[in-house]
Coordinates of C-alpha atoms and ligand atoms in Angstrom, one line a residue:
M1 CA 11.8 11.9 -0.9
S2 CA 14.5 10.1 1.4
S3 CA 17.5 9.0 0.3
F4 CA 18.2 4.7 0.6
E5 CA 22.0 3.7 1.1
A6 CA 22.4 0.1 -0.8
D7 CA 26.7 -1.2 -1.4
P8 CA 25.7 -1.6 -4.7
E9 CA 29.1 -3.6 -4.2
V10 CA 27.4 -6.3 -1.1
G11 CA 25.5 -9.2 -1.6
P12 CA 25.6 -12.0 -2.5
D13 CA 26.6 -13.6 -6.6
L14 CA 23.4 -12.2 -9.0
P15 CA 21.2 -16.2 -9.6
V16 CA 20.7 -16.1 -13.6
T17 CA 17.1 -16.1 -13.6
M18 CA 15.8 -14.3 -16.1
E19 CA 13.5 -15.3 -18.2
L20 CA 11.9 -12.8 -20.9
L21 CA 7.5 -12.8 -21.2
E22 CA 6.3 -11.7 -23.9
G23 CA 3.4 -9.5 -24.4
A24 CA 0.3 -10.8 -26.4
P25 CA -2.0 -8.0 -28.3
V26 CA -5.5 -7.4 -26.9
A27 CA -8.6 -6.0 -27.9
L28 CA -10.3 -4.5 -25.5
G29 CA -13.8 -3.6 -25.7
G30 CA -13.6 -6.3 -28.9
P31 CA -11.3 -5.1 -32.6
R32 CA -12.2 -1.7 -32.5
G33 CA -11.8 -1.1 -29.1
F34 CA -8.4 0.0 -27.1
A35 CA -5.1 -1.8 -27.1
V36 CA -3.0 -3.1 -24.7
T37 CA -0.7 -5.0 -24.5
R38 CA -1.2 -7.8 -21.9
T39 CA 1.5 -9.0 -20.4
L40 CA -0.2 -11.2 -17.1
P41 CA -0.8 -14.1 -16.5
N42 CA 1.9 -15.5 -19.0
R43 CA 1.8 -19.1 -21.1
Q44 CA 4.9 -19.7 -19.0
R45 CA 3.9 -18.3 -15.6
R46 CA 1.0 -17.1 -14.2
L47 CA 1.7 -14.2 -11.0
V48 CA 4.7 -12.8 -10.1
G49 CA 4.1 -12.5 -6.5
A50 CA 0.4 -11.2 -6.3
W51 CA 0.4 -9.6 -8.9
C52 CA -1.6 -11.6 -11.6
F53 CA -2.8 -9.3 -14.5
L54 CA -1.1 -6.9 -16.4
D55 CA -2.2 -4.0 -19.3
A56 CA 0.1 -1.8 -21.1
Y57 CA -1.2 0.9 -23.0
G58 CA -0.2 3.7 -25.2
P59 CA 1.3 6.6 -25.5
H60 CA -1.8 6.3 -27.6
E61 CA -2.5 10.8 -28.3
L62 CA -6.3 10.4 -29.2
G63 CA -6.9 12.3 -31.8
D64 CA -10.8 12.4 -32.7
S65 CA -10.7 9.2 -30.4
A66 CA -12.5 8.6 -27.4
G67 CA -10.5 7.3 -25.5
M68 CA -10.6 4.8 -22.4
R69 CA -14.8 3.9 -22.4
V70 CA -15.0 0.6 -20.1
G71 CA -18.1 0.2 -19.0
P72 CA -20.3 -1.2 -15.4
H73 CA -17.9 -4.8 -15.5
P74 CA -17.4 -6.5 -12.0
H75 CA -14.5 -7.9 -10.1
T76 CA -14.2 -11.0 -7.5
G77 CA -10.7 -11.9 -5.8
L78 CA -8.7 -9.0 -6.2
Q79 CA -7.3 -5.3 -6.2
T80 CA -7.4 -3.7 -9.3
V81 CA -4.5 -0.7 -9.5
T82 CA -4.6 1.9 -11.9
W83 CA -1.6 3.5 -12.8
L84 CA -0.9 6.4 -15.2
V85 CA 2.5 7.6 -17.4
A86 CA -0.2 10.4 -18.8
G87 CA -3.2 11.7 -18.9
E88 CA -6.1 10.9 -17.4
I89 CA -9.4 8.5 -16.4
L90 CA -12.0 7.8 -14.3
H91 CA -13.4 6.0 -11.8
R92 CA -16.2 5.4 -11.3
D93 CA -18.4 2.5 -9.2
T94 CA -21.0 0.7 -6.8
L95 CA -19.8 2.5 -3.8
G96 CA -20.1 5.5 -5.0
S97 CA -16.9 6.3 -5.4
R98 CA -15.7 8.8 -9.2
Q99 CA -12.5 9.6 -8.8
E100 CA -10.3 10.9 -11.3
I101 CA -7.1 9.5 -12.2
R102 CA -3.6 11.3 -12.7
P103 CA -0.1 10.6 -13.4
G104 CA 1.3 10.0 -9.9
Q105 CA -1.4 8.4 -8.3
L106 CA -2.9 5.4 -7.3
N107 CA -6.6 4.0 -7.5
L108 CA -7.0 1.4 -5.7
M109 CA -10.5 -0.9 -5.4
T110 CA -10.6 -3.5 -4.1
A111 CA -12.9 -5.5 -4.4
G112 CA -13.5 -8.5 -2.1
R113 CA -16.5 -10.5 -2.8
G114 CA -17.5 -8.2 -5.0
I115 CA -17.6 -4.9 -7.2
A116 CA -18.2 -3.5 -10.2
H117 CA -16.4 -0.3 -11.9
S118 CA -16.5 1.9 -15.4
E119 CA -13.6 3.0 -16.3
E120 CA -13.3 6.2 -19.5
T121 CA -11.3 9.2 -20.8
P122 CA -12.8 12.6 -19.1
R123 CA -14.3 14.7 -22.0
E124 CA -11.7 17.1 -20.1
N125 CA -8.9 16.1 -21.6
S126 CA -4.7 16.3 -22.5
G127 CA -4.6 13.8 -25.8
L128 CA -2.5 11.4 -23.7
L129 CA -3.3 7.8 -22.4
H130 CA -0.5 5.9 -21.8
G131 CA -0.7 3.2 -18.6
V132 CA -1.3 -0.2 -17.0
Q133 CA -3.7 -1.4 -15.2
L134 CA -3.1 -4.0 -12.9
W135 CA -5.2 -7.0 -10.8
V136 CA -2.9 -8.1 -7.3
A137 CA -5.0 -12.2 -6.3
L138 CA -6.1 -11.4 -2.8
P139 CA -5.2 -14.4 0.1
H140 CA -7.5 -16.7 0.4
A141 CA -7.8 -14.6 3.5
D142 CA -9.0 -12.0 2.8
R143 CA -10.7 -12.9 -0.8
D144 CA -14.6 -12.3 0.2
M145 CA -13.9 -9.3 2.5
P146 CA -16.1 -6.2 1.8
P147 CA -15.5 -4.6 -1.1
A148 CA -13.3 -1.1 -1.5
F149 CA -11.7 2.4 -2.7
A150 CA -9.0 4.1 -1.8
H151 CA -7.1 7.0 -4.8
H152 CA -3.3 8.0 -3.2
A153 CA -2.2 10.8 -4.3
D154 CA 0.3 11.8 -2.2
L155 CA 3.1 8.3 -1.9
P156 CA 6.2 8.0 -1.9
V157 CA 9.7 8.8 -4.0
V158 CA 13.3 7.3 -2.6
A159 CA 15.8 8.1 -4.4
F160 CA 18.7 5.4 -5.6
G161 CA 21.5 6.9 -6.8
D162 CA 19.7 9.2 -9.4
V163 CA 17.2 5.9 -10.1
T164 CA 14.1 8.4 -8.4
A165 CA 11.0 5.3 -7.2
T166 CA 7.5 6.2 -6.6
V167 CA 5.9 4.0 -4.3
L168 CA 2.3 1.9 -5.2
M169 CA 2.2 -0.9 -2.9
G170 CA 4.3 -2.3 -0.2
T171 CA 7.3 -1.4 0.2
L172 CA 10.6 -0.8 -0.8
G173 CA 14.3 0.9 0.4
D174 CA 13.2 2.8 2.9
A175 CA 9.5 4.0 1.8
A176 CA 6.6 2.8 1.9
S177 CA 3.1 3.0 0.1
P178 CA -0.5 4.5 3.1
A179 CA -1.7 1.8 0.5
R180 CA -2.9 -1.6 1.8
V181 CA -1.7 -4.3 0.4
H182 CA -2.6 -8.2 1.7
T183 CA 0.1 -10.1 0.8
P184 CA 3.7 -9.1 1.1
L185 CA 4.8 -6.6 -2.2
V186 CA 6.1 -4.4 -3.9
G187 CA 4.9 -2.1 -7.4
A188 CA 7.0 1.1 -7.8
E189 CA 7.9 3.7 -11.2
L190 CA 11.3 4.3 -11.4
T191 CA 12.5 6.7 -13.2
L192 CA 16.2 7.4 -14.9
P193 CA 17.3 10.1 -16.6
A194 CA 19.5 10.6 -18.9
G195 CA 23.5 9.0 -18.1
A196 CA 21.8 6.9 -13.9
S197 CA 23.1 3.6 -13.2
A198 CA 21.8 2.3 -9.4
A199 CA 22.3 -0.8 -7.7
I200 CA 18.0 -1.4 -6.7
P201 CA 18.3 -2.8 -3.2
L202 CA 16.1 -6.4 -3.5
K203 CA 14.8 -8.9 -0.9
T204 CA 15.2 -12.5 -1.1
G205 CA 12.5 -13.8 -0.1
F206 CA 10.2 -12.2 -3.1
E207 CA 10.1 -12.0 -7.1
Y208 CA 10.1 -9.7 -9.3
A209 CA 9.3 -8.1 -12.6
V210 CA 10.2 -4.9 -14.7
L211 CA 8.6 -3.3 -17.6
T212 CA 9.9 -0.9 -19.5
L213 CA 7.7 1.4 -19.6
D214 CA 9.4 4.5 -21.1
G215 CA 13.4 3.9 -23.4
A216 CA 15.4 1.2 -22.8
P217 CA 17.0 0.7 -20.3
S218 CA 19.5 -1.8 -19.3
V219 CA 19.1 -3.9 -16.2
D220 CA 21.5 -5.5 -15.2
D221 CA 22.7 -6.5 -18.7
A222 CA 19.6 -7.0 -20.7
T223 CA 18.6 -4.2 -23.1
L224 CA 14.4 -3.7 -21.1
K225 CA 12.2 -2.2 -24.2
P226 CA 9.0 -1.3 -23.6
G227 CA 6.4 -4.4 -24.5
P228 CA 7.9 -7.6 -23.1
L229 CA 7.8 -8.0 -18.4
L230 CA 10.8 -9.6 -18.1
Y231 CA 10.8 -12.0 -15.3
L232 CA 13.6 -11.8 -12.9
G233 CA 13.0 -14.7 -10.3
S234 CA 13.9 -14.6 -6.6
G235 CA 17.3 -14.7 -4.4
R236 CA 17.9 -11.3 -5.2
S237 CA 19.7 -8.5 -3.4
R238 CA 20.0 -5.7 -5.8
V239 CA 19.0 -5.9 -9.7
R240 CA 21.2 -2.9 -11.4
L241 CA 19.0 -0.4 -13.6
A242 CA 21.0 2.0 -15.9
T243 CA 20.6 3.8 -19.1
E244 CA 22.0 6.5 -21.6
S245 CA 18.5 8.3 -21.6
P246 CA 15.9 9.1 -20.0
A247 CA 14.0 6.2 -19.4
K248 CA 11.1 5.6 -17.1
V249 CA 10.5 1.4 -15.7
L250 CA 7.7 -0.4 -13.2
L251 CA 9.7 -3.1 -10.8
L252 CA 7.3 -5.6 -8.9
G253 CA 7.6 -8.0 -6.1
G254 CA 6.6 -10.1 -3.9
E255 CA 6.2 -13.8 -1.8
P256 CA 5.3 -15.6 -4.5
F257 CA 2.1 -16.8 -4.0
E258 CA 1.3 -20.4 -3.2
E259 CA -2.7 -20.5 -3.6
R260 CA -3.8 -22.2 -7.2
L261 CA -6.3 -20.0 -8.3
V262 CA -9.2 -19.8 -11.1
M263 CA -8.5 -16.6 -13.2
W264 CA -11.4 -16.3 -16.0
W265 CA -13.4 -12.3 -17.4
N266 CA -12.4 -10.0 -14.4
F267 CA -13.1 -12.7 -11.5
V268 CA -10.4 -14.1 -9.7
A269 CA -11.3 -17.6 -7.5
R270 CA -10.3 -21.1 -6.8
D271 CA -12.6 -23.9 -9.0
H272 CA -15.0 -23.6 -11.4
D273 CA -18.3 -23.4 -8.7
E274 CA -17.6 -19.9 -7.3
I275 CA -16.7 -19.1 -10.9
V276 CA -20.3 -20.0 -12.2
Q277 CA -21.9 -17.9 -9.5
M278 CA -19.9 -15.2 -10.0
R279 CA -20.9 -16.2 -13.3
A280 CA -24.7 -16.3 -12.6
D281 CA -24.8 -12.8 -9.8
W282 CA -23.7 -10.4 -12.7
E283 CA -26.0 -11.6 -15.6
S284 CA -28.5 -12.1 -13.1
H285 CA -27.9 -7.9 -11.9
T286 CA -27.7 -9.7 -7.9
P287 CA -26.9 -7.0 -5.1
R288 CA -23.4 -9.1 -4.7
F289 CA -22.0 -6.2 -6.9
G290 CA -24.5 -3.3 -6.8
E291 CA -24.6 -0.7 -10.0
V292 CA -22.6 1.9 -11.1
R293 CA -24.2 5.3 -11.3
G294 CA -23.7 7.8 -14.0
Y295 CA -21.5 6.3 -16.4
D296 CA -22.8 6.3 -20.4
G297 CA -23.4 3.1 -21.5
P298 CA -24.7 -0.7 -20.2
P299 CA -23.0 -2.9 -18.4
L300 CA -20.8 -5.2 -19.8
P301 CA -22.5 -8.4 -20.0
A302 CA -20.1 -11.8 -18.9
P303 CA -19.1 -13.4 -22.1
P304 CA -21.1 -18.0 -22.4
M305 CA -18.6 -20.1 -19.6
P306 CA -16.2 -22.2 -21.5
L307 CA -17.7 -26.0 -22.6
T308 CA -15.2 -27.3 -20.9
R309 CA -14.7 -26.8 -16.4
L310 CA -12.1 -24.4 -15.4
V311 CA -9.1 -25.5 -13.6
P312 CA -7.0 -24.1 -10.9
R313 CA -3.8 -23.4 -12.0
G314 CA -0.3 -22.8 -9.8
R315 CA 1.9 -20.1 -10.8
V316 CA 3.9 -20.8 -13.1
R317 CA 2.9 -23.4 -16.1
Ligands
MN401 MN1 -11.8 -3.5 -14.6

């Protein structure tokens, strides 16, 4: 652990940007499936830096349920970031990776031109599931790179007063994650003990957002309960976090991502025709995606294409 010295009293006046992005309930695997709250993409805002997708789930007690069961499905043009607050997930992919993940660890899958994976609650589990699934859009120069998978169990932790931050991706204060990123960004889990209050140093060139994972901390003057994503804009040199009872938040940020994207199903592309090709390659089992071995269930079929052409969209609606 390192301690980052930041003077909370120094810096320009805070800009007033604060947008509460409400989450949409989504059932993964159909109406009897696994319930998540999706805050990115959002109606108003599709990206925070290169972060282009955010599903939060739990805390769930699994009881008699099998927990998460997401069969083999493809990805392109993005990185998937899996982060748990409680529980376990078993990841398998077409590179032959088989990796269980636990709280405090990062599973980072870089899809590049194409990969497929499955995610499931392992048979031996704690009976709990609480976490987030994120995607990071790859920039044009890297979006067709060969696929890769990395598991990071030893991530840097930095303290800001009583608040400790585990840096999953990018840098925060003087702590840098070993995970490979393709645009300047940050993803960090901040743990606030009861009574904590701290100013977290931010980069003025980044835009930021905060999601509460647990508790009801205040972010500047706003109380943020689990559910919505609080967008903080850019131009800030700090954000103040405080709490009366223990809390945990996810901080996301990055340089505004200016490329226009087409996001459809599990693909990130640049135009309609690319999506058509990606979908066809998955449905016809071409070597582009390969085969996930060991998952007890069929691959997920792609939904039908919409009747109208998909239009590339920018970061803001
Ligand atoms: Mn996936």
